[in-house]
Coordinates of C-alpha atoms and ligand atoms in Angstrom, one line a residue:
Chain A
M1 CA -3.9 -131.7 -60.0
G2 CA -4.3 -131.0 -56.2
K3 CA -1.9 -130.8 -53.5
V4 CA -0.8 -133.8 -51.4
A5 CA -0.9 -133.6 -47.6
I6 CA 0.6 -135.5 -44.8
I7 CA -2.5 -135.9 -42.4
G8 CA -1.0 -138.3 -39.6
V9 CA 2.5 -139.1 -38.2
G10 CA 3.5 -141.6 -35.6
Q11 CA 6.5 -143.5 -34.4
S12 CA 7.5 -146.0 -31.8
A13 CA 10.1 -145.3 -29.0
F14 CA 13.5 -145.9 -30.6
V15 CA 15.0 -148.6 -28.3
R16 CA 17.8 -151.2 -28.0
G17 CA 16.4 -154.7 -27.8
Y18 CA 12.6 -154.3 -28.5
P19 CA 10.8 -157.3 -26.9
G20 CA 8.5 -158.2 -29.7
S21 CA 8.2 -159.1 -33.3
I22 CA 8.6 -156.7 -36.4
R23 CA 4.8 -156.9 -36.9
E24 CA 4.2 -155.7 -33.4
L25 CA 6.9 -153.1 -33.7
A26 CA 5.3 -151.6 -36.8
F27 CA 2.0 -151.4 -35.2
E28 CA 3.4 -149.1 -32.5
G29 CA 4.0 -146.6 -35.3
F30 CA 1.1 -147.3 -37.4
K31 CA -1.4 -147.0 -34.5
E32 CA -0.2 -143.5 -33.5
A33 CA -0.2 -142.3 -37.1
V34 CA -3.8 -143.5 -37.6
Q35 CA -4.7 -142.1 -34.3
D36 CA -3.1 -138.8 -34.9
A37 CA -4.9 -138.6 -38.2
Q38 CA -8.2 -139.5 -36.7
I39 CA -9.0 -141.6 -39.5
S40 CA -10.2 -145.4 -39.7
V41 CA -7.8 -148.1 -41.1
Q42 CA -10.3 -148.5 -43.9
D43 CA -9.7 -145.1 -45.2
I44 CA -6.2 -146.2 -46.3
D45 CA -6.3 -147.6 -49.6
A46 CA -2.5 -148.5 -50.2
S47 CA 0.4 -149.1 -48.2
I48 CA 4.2 -148.9 -48.7
I49 CA 6.5 -150.8 -46.2
C50 CA 9.9 -149.3 -45.9
S51 CA 13.3 -150.8 -44.5
A52 CA 16.7 -152.1 -45.2
P53 CA 16.8 -155.9 -45.7
E54 CA 18.5 -158.5 -43.7
Y55 CA 18.2 -157.4 -40.2
D56 CA 15.6 -159.8 -39.4
K57 CA 14.6 -163.1 -41.0
Q58 CA 11.1 -162.0 -42.7
R59 CA 11.1 -161.6 -46.4
S60 CA 8.4 -159.4 -48.0
P61 CA 7.3 -157.9 -44.6
S62 CA 4.6 -155.9 -46.7
G63 CA 2.2 -158.7 -46.6
V64 CA 2.7 -159.7 -43.0
F65 CA 2.2 -156.2 -41.9
A66 CA -0.8 -155.6 -44.2
E67 CA -2.3 -158.6 -42.4
Y68 CA -1.4 -157.5 -39.0
L69 CA -2.5 -154.0 -39.4
G70 CA -5.7 -154.7 -40.9
L71 CA -4.6 -153.1 -44.5
T72 CA -5.7 -156.2 -46.6
P73 CA -7.1 -156.5 -49.2
Q74 CA -5.6 -153.1 -50.3
P75 CA -2.4 -153.4 -52.3
T76 CA 0.8 -153.2 -50.3
F77 CA 4.5 -153.4 -51.4
Y78 CA 7.9 -152.8 -50.2
L79 CA 10.5 -150.2 -50.7
E80 CA 14.2 -150.1 -50.1
S81 CA 16.8 -147.4 -50.0
L82 CA 18.8 -148.0 -47.1
C83 CA 18.5 -145.1 -44.5
S84 CA 16.4 -143.1 -46.7
S85 CA 13.8 -145.7 -47.4
T86 CA 10.9 -143.8 -45.7
S87 CA 11.5 -140.4 -47.6
M88 CA 11.7 -142.5 -50.9
G89 CA 8.4 -144.0 -49.5
L90 CA 7.1 -140.5 -49.1
R91 CA 8.2 -139.6 -52.6
M92 CA 6.2 -143.0 -54.1
A93 CA 3.1 -142.1 -52.0
Y94 CA 3.1 -138.6 -53.4
S95 CA 2.9 -140.0 -56.9
L96 CA 0.5 -142.5 -56.0
V97 CA -1.7 -139.8 -54.7
K98 CA -1.0 -137.4 -57.4
S99 CA -1.7 -139.8 -60.1
G100 CA -5.2 -140.3 -58.8
L101 CA -4.4 -144.3 -58.3
H102 CA -5.0 -143.8 -54.4
E103 CA -6.3 -141.1 -52.0
V104 CA -4.7 -142.3 -48.7
V105 CA -1.6 -144.0 -48.6
A106 CA 0.3 -145.2 -45.4
V107 CA 4.1 -145.1 -45.7
L108 CA 5.5 -147.3 -42.9
G109 CA 9.2 -147.6 -42.0
F110 CA 10.7 -150.1 -39.7
Q111 CA 13.9 -151.6 -38.7
K112 CA 14.8 -154.4 -35.9
M113 CA 18.4 -154.3 -35.6
S114 CA 19.0 -155.8 -32.1
E115 CA 18.7 -159.3 -33.3
I116 CA 22.3 -159.5 -34.5
S117 CA 25.6 -158.2 -32.9
S118 CA 27.0 -154.6 -33.5
A119 CA 29.9 -156.0 -35.5
E120 CA 27.4 -158.0 -37.6
S121 CA 25.2 -155.0 -38.1
Q122 CA 28.5 -153.2 -39.3
E123 CA 29.0 -156.1 -41.8
R124 CA 25.4 -155.8 -43.1
M125 CA 25.6 -151.9 -43.3
G126 CA 29.0 -152.2 -45.1
R127 CA 27.3 -154.6 -47.5
G128 CA 25.0 -151.3 -48.4
A129 CA 28.3 -150.4 -50.2
D130 CA 30.1 -152.1 -53.2
I131 CA 30.3 -155.6 -52.1
Q132 CA 32.4 -156.8 -55.2
W133 CA 35.2 -154.0 -54.8
E134 CA 34.8 -152.4 -51.6
S135 CA 33.5 -154.7 -48.8
P136 CA 36.5 -157.3 -49.4
F137 CA 38.8 -154.5 -48.0
G138 CA 36.8 -154.4 -44.6
T139 CA 34.5 -151.6 -45.1
M140 CA 31.8 -150.1 -42.6
M141 CA 29.7 -147.0 -42.5
P142 CA 31.7 -145.1 -39.7
A143 CA 34.8 -145.6 -41.9
Y144 CA 33.4 -144.3 -45.0
Y145 CA 32.1 -141.2 -43.2
A146 CA 35.5 -140.8 -41.4
M147 CA 37.1 -140.4 -44.8
F148 CA 34.7 -137.3 -45.3
A149 CA 35.6 -136.1 -41.9
K150 CA 39.3 -136.3 -42.4
A151 CA 39.1 -134.6 -45.8
H152 CA 36.8 -131.8 -44.3
M153 CA 39.4 -131.4 -41.5
E154 CA 42.4 -131.2 -43.9
K155 CA 40.7 -129.1 -46.4
Y156 CA 38.7 -126.8 -44.2
G157 CA 40.3 -126.9 -40.9
T158 CA 37.1 -128.5 -39.2
T159 CA 38.3 -130.0 -35.8
N160 CA 37.3 -132.9 -33.6
E161 CA 35.9 -130.3 -31.1
D162 CA 33.7 -128.8 -33.7
L163 CA 32.3 -132.3 -34.3
A164 CA 31.7 -133.0 -30.7
L165 CA 29.7 -129.6 -30.5
V166 CA 27.4 -131.4 -32.7
R167 CA 26.7 -134.2 -30.5
V168 CA 26.3 -131.7 -27.7
K169 CA 23.6 -130.0 -29.4
S170 CA 22.1 -133.5 -30.3
A171 CA 22.1 -134.2 -26.7
T172 CA 20.6 -131.0 -25.5
Y173 CA 17.4 -132.0 -27.6
G174 CA 17.5 -135.6 -27.3
Q175 CA 16.9 -135.2 -23.6
L176 CA 13.6 -133.7 -24.3
N177 CA 12.4 -136.3 -26.7
E178 CA 10.7 -139.1 -24.9
K179 CA 11.2 -141.5 -28.0
A180 CA 14.8 -140.9 -28.1
L181 CA 17.2 -143.8 -27.3
F182 CA 19.9 -141.4 -25.6
R183 CA 18.6 -138.9 -23.2
K184 CA 21.5 -138.0 -21.1
P185 CA 23.7 -134.8 -21.4
V186 CA 27.0 -134.7 -23.4
A187 CA 30.0 -132.5 -22.8
V188 CA 32.8 -131.8 -25.3
E189 CA 35.4 -133.0 -22.6
M190 CA 34.1 -136.6 -22.7
F191 CA 35.4 -136.8 -26.4
S192 CA 39.1 -136.1 -25.2
D193 CA 38.6 -138.3 -21.9
P194 CA 40.2 -141.7 -22.4
E195 CA 38.2 -143.2 -19.7
H196 CA 34.6 -142.1 -21.1
F197 CA 33.0 -144.4 -23.7
M198 CA 32.3 -141.4 -25.8
S199 CA 35.9 -141.5 -26.8
G200 CA 36.0 -145.0 -27.8
P201 CA 37.9 -145.7 -30.8
V202 CA 35.8 -146.4 -34.1
A203 CA 37.6 -145.1 -37.3
S204 CA 39.8 -142.1 -37.0
P205 CA 39.0 -139.2 -36.8
L206 CA 35.5 -140.5 -35.4
C207 CA 35.0 -142.0 -32.1
V208 CA 31.9 -143.5 -30.3
G209 CA 30.4 -140.1 -29.5
D210 CA 30.5 -139.2 -33.4
C211 CA 28.4 -142.3 -34.2
C212 CA 24.6 -142.7 -34.1
A213 CA 23.6 -146.1 -32.6
N214 CA 21.6 -148.9 -33.8
A215 CA 18.0 -149.1 -32.7
D216 CA 14.7 -150.7 -33.0
G217 CA 11.9 -148.7 -34.1
S218 CA 9.0 -147.9 -36.5
S219 CA 7.5 -144.8 -37.9
C220 CA 4.5 -143.9 -40.1
L221 CA 2.9 -141.1 -42.4
I222 CA -0.4 -140.9 -43.5
V223 CA -0.3 -139.2 -46.9
A224 CA -3.7 -138.0 -48.6
S225 CA -4.9 -136.0 -51.6
E226 CA -6.1 -132.5 -51.1
D227 CA -9.8 -133.6 -51.3
K228 CA -9.1 -136.2 -48.5
A229 CA -6.9 -134.2 -46.5
K230 CA -9.5 -131.3 -46.5
A231 CA -12.4 -133.9 -45.6
L232 CA -10.6 -136.0 -42.9
S233 CA -7.9 -133.4 -41.4
K234 CA -8.0 -130.4 -39.3
K235 CA -4.3 -129.8 -39.7
P236 CA -2.8 -131.0 -42.8
V237 CA 0.7 -130.3 -43.5
W238 CA 1.3 -129.8 -47.3
I239 CA 4.2 -131.5 -49.3
L240 CA 5.7 -128.6 -51.0
G241 CA 8.8 -129.9 -52.5
L242 CA 10.6 -133.2 -53.1
G243 CA 14.1 -133.9 -54.3
A244 CA 15.9 -137.4 -54.8
A245 CA 19.2 -138.5 -56.3
S246 CA 21.5 -141.3 -56.5
A247 CA 25.4 -141.6 -56.8
S248 CA 28.1 -144.0 -57.6
V249 CA 28.2 -146.8 -55.2
N250 CA 32.0 -147.1 -55.5
M251 CA 33.8 -144.2 -53.8
S252 CA 36.2 -144.2 -57.0
G253 CA 33.1 -142.8 -58.7
R254 CA 32.8 -139.6 -56.4
D255 CA 34.1 -136.2 -57.3
S256 CA 34.3 -135.0 -53.7
F257 CA 34.8 -136.1 -50.0
T258 CA 33.8 -133.0 -48.5
G259 CA 30.1 -133.0 -49.4
L260 CA 27.4 -135.2 -50.8
A261 CA 26.4 -134.6 -54.3
V262 CA 23.1 -136.3 -53.6
A263 CA 22.1 -134.0 -51.1
R264 CA 23.1 -130.9 -53.3
Q265 CA 20.9 -132.2 -56.1
A266 CA 18.1 -133.4 -54.0
S267 CA 17.8 -130.0 -52.1
E268 CA 18.1 -128.0 -55.4
Q269 CA 15.1 -130.0 -56.9
A270 CA 13.0 -129.5 -53.6
Y271 CA 13.8 -125.8 -53.3
K272 CA 12.9 -125.3 -56.9
M273 CA 9.7 -127.4 -56.7
A274 CA 8.6 -125.7 -53.5
G275 CA 9.4 -122.1 -55.0
V276 CA 11.6 -121.5 -51.9
T277 CA 15.4 -121.0 -50.9
Q278 CA 17.3 -122.0 -48.0
K279 CA 16.4 -118.7 -46.4
D280 CA 12.8 -119.6 -46.3
I281 CA 13.3 -122.8 -44.2
D282 CA 12.2 -122.2 -40.5
V283 CA 13.5 -125.5 -39.2
A284 CA 15.1 -128.6 -40.5
E285 CA 16.0 -132.1 -39.8
V286 CA 19.1 -133.5 -41.4
H287 CA 20.6 -136.9 -41.3
D288 CA 23.2 -136.7 -38.8
C289 CA 24.3 -140.5 -38.7
F290 CA 27.6 -139.1 -37.8
T291 CA 28.7 -135.8 -36.4
I292 CA 30.5 -134.8 -39.5
S293 CA 27.3 -135.7 -41.5
E294 CA 25.4 -132.7 -39.9
I295 CA 28.1 -130.2 -40.8
I296 CA 28.3 -131.4 -44.4
A297 CA 24.3 -131.3 -44.3
Y298 CA 24.6 -127.6 -43.6
E299 CA 26.9 -126.9 -46.5
D300 CA 25.1 -129.1 -48.9
L301 CA 21.7 -127.7 -48.2
G302 CA 23.0 -124.0 -48.5
F303 CA 22.6 -123.2 -44.9
A304 CA 26.2 -122.5 -44.8
K305 CA 29.1 -122.0 -47.6
P306 CA 31.4 -125.0 -48.3
G307 CA 33.8 -125.3 -45.3
E308 CA 31.8 -123.0 -43.0
G309 CA 29.6 -125.8 -41.5
K310 CA 31.6 -125.7 -38.5
D311 CA 30.9 -121.8 -38.0
L312 CA 27.2 -122.5 -37.8
I313 CA 27.6 -125.0 -34.9
K314 CA 30.2 -123.0 -33.0
S315 CA 27.9 -119.9 -33.2
K316 CA 24.7 -122.0 -31.9
E317 CA 22.9 -120.8 -35.2
T318 CA 21.4 -124.3 -35.5
Y319 CA 20.2 -124.2 -31.8
K320 CA 16.5 -123.6 -31.2
E321 CA 17.0 -119.9 -30.8
G322 CA 19.2 -119.6 -33.8
S323 CA 18.6 -118.4 -37.4
I324 CA 18.0 -122.0 -38.7
P325 CA 17.2 -124.7 -35.9
V326 CA 18.4 -128.1 -36.9
N327 CA 17.4 -131.6 -35.2
M328 CA 15.1 -130.2 -32.6
D329 CA 14.3 -133.9 -31.7
G330 CA 17.9 -134.8 -31.0
G331 CA 18.5 -136.2 -34.7
L332 CA 19.8 -139.5 -35.3
L333 CA 22.7 -139.2 -32.7
S334 CA 20.3 -139.1 -30.0
K335 CA 17.4 -141.0 -31.1
G336 CA 19.3 -144.0 -32.6
H337 CA 19.0 -145.0 -36.0
P338 CA 16.4 -147.7 -36.9
I339 CA 17.4 -147.5 -40.6
G340 CA 14.1 -147.7 -42.2
A341 CA 12.2 -145.7 -39.7
T342 CA 14.5 -142.9 -39.6
G343 CA 13.1 -140.9 -42.4
G344 CA 9.6 -141.2 -41.1
S345 CA 10.7 -140.0 -37.6
Q346 CA 12.5 -136.8 -39.1
I347 CA 9.3 -136.0 -41.3
R348 CA 7.2 -136.5 -38.2
T349 CA 9.2 -134.0 -36.2
I350 CA 8.8 -131.3 -38.9
V351 CA 5.1 -132.1 -39.2
L352 CA 4.6 -131.7 -35.5
E353 CA 6.8 -128.6 -35.6
L354 CA 4.8 -127.0 -38.4
R355 CA 1.4 -128.0 -36.5
G356 CA 3.0 -126.3 -33.3
E357 CA 2.6 -129.6 -31.6
A358 CA 6.3 -130.3 -30.8
G359 CA 6.2 -129.6 -27.1
E360 CA 9.5 -128.8 -25.4
M361 CA 11.1 -129.1 -28.9
Q362 CA 8.8 -126.4 -30.5
V363 CA 10.5 -123.6 -32.4
K364 CA 8.7 -120.3 -32.8
D365 CA 5.9 -120.3 -35.3
P366 CA 7.5 -122.1 -38.2
E367 CA 5.8 -122.1 -41.8
I368 CA 8.2 -124.1 -43.7
G369 CA 10.4 -127.0 -42.6
L370 CA 12.8 -129.2 -44.4
V371 CA 14.0 -132.9 -44.3
H372 CA 17.5 -134.2 -45.4
N373 CA 17.5 -137.9 -45.4
I374 CA 20.7 -139.9 -46.8
G375 CA 20.9 -143.5 -47.7
G376 CA 24.1 -145.3 -47.3
V377 CA 27.4 -142.9 -48.0
G378 CA 25.6 -140.6 -49.8
L379 CA 24.3 -143.2 -52.2
Y380 CA 20.9 -142.1 -52.1
G381 CA 19.4 -138.7 -51.0
A382 CA 16.0 -137.4 -50.4
V383 CA 15.2 -133.7 -49.5
T384 CA 11.3 -132.9 -48.4
I385 CA 9.9 -129.5 -48.1
L386 CA 6.7 -129.2 -46.0
G387 CA 4.5 -126.2 -45.3
R388 CA 1.5 -125.4 -43.3
Chain B
M1 CA 44.8 -166.5 -69.9
S2 CA 41.7 -167.8 -68.1
K3 CA 41.9 -171.4 -67.0
K4 CA 39.0 -173.6 -68.0
K5 CA 36.9 -174.6 -65.1
E6 CA 33.3 -175.9 -64.5
I7 CA 32.5 -172.8 -62.6
D8 CA 34.7 -169.9 -62.9
D9 CA 34.7 -168.6 -59.4
R10 CA 38.2 -167.0 -59.2
F11 CA 36.8 -163.9 -57.8
K12 CA 36.3 -165.5 -54.3
K13 CA 40.2 -165.1 -54.0
F14 CA 39.5 -161.2 -53.7
G15 CA 40.1 -159.5 -50.3
T16 CA 40.0 -160.7 -46.8
V17 CA 36.4 -161.7 -47.3
S18 CA 35.0 -161.9 -50.8
Y19 CA 31.0 -161.6 -51.1
T20 CA 30.8 -162.6 -54.5
S21 CA 32.7 -165.2 -56.7
L22 CA 31.0 -165.0 -60.2
T23 CA 32.0 -162.0 -62.5
K24 CA 33.0 -161.6 -66.1
V25 CA 36.1 -159.6 -65.1
N26 CA 37.6 -162.6 -63.3
D27 CA 40.8 -162.2 -65.1
F28 CA 41.5 -159.4 -62.4
I29 CA 42.4 -162.2 -60.3
D30 CA 45.0 -163.9 -62.5
Y31 CA 46.5 -160.4 -63.0
L32 CA 46.8 -159.8 -59.3
E33 CA 48.5 -163.2 -59.1
E34 CA 51.0 -162.0 -61.5
G35 CA 51.5 -158.6 -59.5
K36 CA 49.5 -156.4 -61.7
V37 CA 46.5 -154.4 -60.8
M38 CA 44.4 -153.9 -63.8
G39 CA 41.4 -151.6 -65.0
T40 CA 39.4 -152.0 -68.2
R41 CA 39.1 -149.6 -71.2
C42 CA 36.1 -149.6 -73.9
V43 CA 37.7 -150.8 -77.1
D44 CA 34.9 -148.7 -78.9
C45 CA 34.6 -145.5 -77.3
G46 CA 37.6 -145.5 -75.0
M47 CA 36.1 -145.2 -71.6
V48 CA 38.4 -145.9 -68.7
F49 CA 37.1 -147.9 -65.9
F50 CA 38.5 -148.8 -62.3
P51 CA 37.2 -150.9 -61.0
P52 CA 37.0 -153.0 -64.1
R53 CA 33.8 -153.6 -65.9
A54 CA 32.7 -155.9 -68.4
D55 CA 30.2 -153.4 -70.0
C56 CA 30.4 -149.9 -71.2
Y57 CA 27.4 -147.8 -70.1
K58 CA 28.2 -144.9 -72.2
C59 CA 28.2 -146.9 -75.7
F60 CA 26.9 -150.2 -74.7
S61 CA 29.8 -152.1 -75.9
S62 CA 31.1 -155.2 -74.2
N63 CA 34.4 -155.0 -76.1
I64 CA 36.8 -154.5 -73.3
E65 CA 40.4 -154.5 -72.9
W66 CA 42.6 -154.5 -69.8
F67 CA 45.1 -151.8 -68.8
E68 CA 47.6 -151.8 -65.9
V69 CA 47.1 -149.1 -63.1
S70 CA 50.4 -147.6 -63.1
G71 CA 52.3 -144.3 -62.1
K72 CA 51.4 -142.4 -59.2
G73 CA 47.9 -141.3 -57.7
R74 CA 47.3 -138.7 -55.0
L75 CA 45.6 -139.6 -51.9
E76 CA 42.1 -138.0 -51.8
A77 CA 40.5 -139.6 -48.7
Y78 CA 41.2 -142.0 -46.1
S79 CA 40.5 -143.3 -42.6
K80 CA 41.9 -145.5 -40.0
L81 CA 39.7 -148.6 -38.8
K82 CA 40.3 -149.4 -35.2
Y83 CA 36.9 -151.3 -35.1
A84 CA 36.3 -153.9 -37.8
P85 CA 33.2 -155.5 -39.2
V86 CA 32.9 -159.3 -38.9
G87 CA 35.5 -161.3 -40.6
F88 CA 38.2 -158.5 -40.6
E89 CA 39.0 -158.3 -36.8
D90 CA 42.5 -159.8 -37.4
D91 CA 43.5 -157.1 -39.9
L92 CA 43.1 -154.3 -37.4
P93 CA 44.1 -151.5 -37.3
Y94 CA 44.1 -150.7 -41.1
F95 CA 43.5 -147.6 -43.4
I96 CA 40.9 -147.5 -46.2
A97 CA 41.5 -144.7 -48.8
V98 CA 41.0 -143.4 -52.2
L99 CA 43.6 -142.6 -54.8
D100 CA 43.1 -140.0 -57.4
Y101 CA 44.8 -141.0 -60.9
G102 CA 43.4 -138.4 -62.9
D103 CA 41.3 -140.4 -65.5
Y104 CA 40.1 -142.6 -62.8
K105 CA 40.3 -143.4 -59.1
V106 CA 41.0 -146.4 -56.9
F107 CA 39.4 -147.4 -53.8
G108 CA 41.6 -149.8 -51.5
R109 CA 43.8 -150.2 -48.5
I110 CA 47.2 -148.2 -47.6
A111 CA 50.0 -150.8 -46.8
S112 CA 50.4 -151.4 -43.3
N113 CA 54.0 -150.4 -43.2
V114 CA 53.3 -146.6 -44.3
P115 CA 53.8 -144.6 -41.1
D116 CA 50.7 -143.0 -40.0
E117 CA 52.3 -139.6 -39.6
E118 CA 53.2 -139.6 -43.4
I119 CA 49.5 -140.4 -44.3
K120 CA 47.9 -136.9 -45.5
L121 CA 45.8 -135.8 -48.5
G122 CA 47.6 -135.1 -51.6
L123 CA 50.4 -137.7 -50.8
E124 CA 51.7 -139.5 -53.9
M125 CA 51.3 -143.3 -54.0
K126 CA 51.2 -146.1 -56.2
T127 CA 48.8 -149.2 -56.2
V128 CA 50.5 -152.5 -55.6
A129 CA 49.3 -156.2 -55.9
N130 CA 49.3 -157.7 -52.5
K131 CA 49.1 -161.4 -51.2
L132 CA 47.3 -161.8 -47.7
P133 CA 48.5 -164.4 -45.0
S134 CA 45.7 -166.4 -45.9
G135 CA 46.4 -166.6 -49.4
Q136 CA 43.8 -164.4 -50.5
L137 CA 44.7 -161.4 -52.9
N138 CA 44.1 -157.7 -52.8
Y139 CA 46.2 -154.5 -53.5
V140 CA 47.4 -151.8 -51.3
F141 CA 48.7 -148.3 -51.7
K142 CA 52.6 -147.6 -51.1
K143 CA 54.3 -144.3 -51.1
A144 CA 55.4 -143.4 -54.7
Ligands
ZN1 ZN1 32.1 -147.7 -74.7

């Protein structure tokens, strides 16, 4: 069995209030990926459409997109794992290609969140948790992650300022990403200035500046068999390792509130499959849906010991010049988080980095990159390791 | 103790907003009315479940019995909401939290009369049935 490659990547700009329908939004990411791969749509023999349901009215978007994108009569299907949908889509594409059932598969993630209000969106997202036993208490994603932030602070001494430093780094690189929603500089002082919107209350200890924003966007990955990749592509990026895990949806089933078991399990699997360790990773994208999430990701991935994630951001080791550059595209905090499109956007960034095409966001000569993509409150976790 | 009804939708009384009404563990609601917070135990293999379940994933038995969540738990995680999802605006501000009882954990809310400054990890608390102003039922954590 041969290797499996990503031969094309694309994404739309991530925006608020996309002035079009979901099929038109999907077209933007798809077109860029097909053009990037320099293939024709007819080369694609299956498509996997990824998103979280209920943000728009369309049921079964796969058929609608397949028609709009010219992907009929090839098979198409829908995959959902909340915010990790596209990474799980990549996992499915890998197995479809590896099995020989298909040779070139498009993984297309999308989300149009601006058709509903922010509070309604929090309610939808909250229902990505346990609707029978938890949602009736009034839960939402920031509040769940705030529990992890508070536990991390009390156990390890992580501070609100440490969290703010994550957002400052995010903004440093988000400003360079023309597809990002937020492109303004951020200073730590904004978090303690009661007049500044960044310090607005959400769920303590997290404030507005600690949270990523809803967005509309699409992303697309073109996945190919080794033979097809060599025939069609000048710059294939190879899938070296894949890891995926799930956890108890109810918080009462969790062992720890200072880390995510799914991330530890998925990264162990991915490192093992790729035959590498965390020391071999030259550039990474982690799921910074909240500032605390990035610090916890450093620890779950082994970039830092438990409790020492804050030291990595304080010493700027995760900046471009540091030992392990993280989120060179600004991450979810700057790009915005169109749930189903996020994983594909993270993977796109690492593919561009490995090809040396990341422009101002380019780190020096990376050979191996990692993507950490989480669904829900550590409900699903996917880690992908890519190489040149 | 279950009251005979055409449709047993007692669970719609759970929480500020309930998102489901049909479940085989609907007796949970009757116990709450009586002031008891209950979990379930598998009669065949002894597995203990909170939140309560009708089925044991370990031995596939559906032979379950109820037990009362009693004694003290330790506060393992918490956060204070200052912004609420649709339907919960009138409850603000409020805490969500997890209590660790050793054999099981309980997710819920901290009672609104517990002073903020006393809330910290490891605090000993108990789980208490609670009636909301709307007549809905839930449970809250109070200092043990
Ligand atoms: Zn059993």
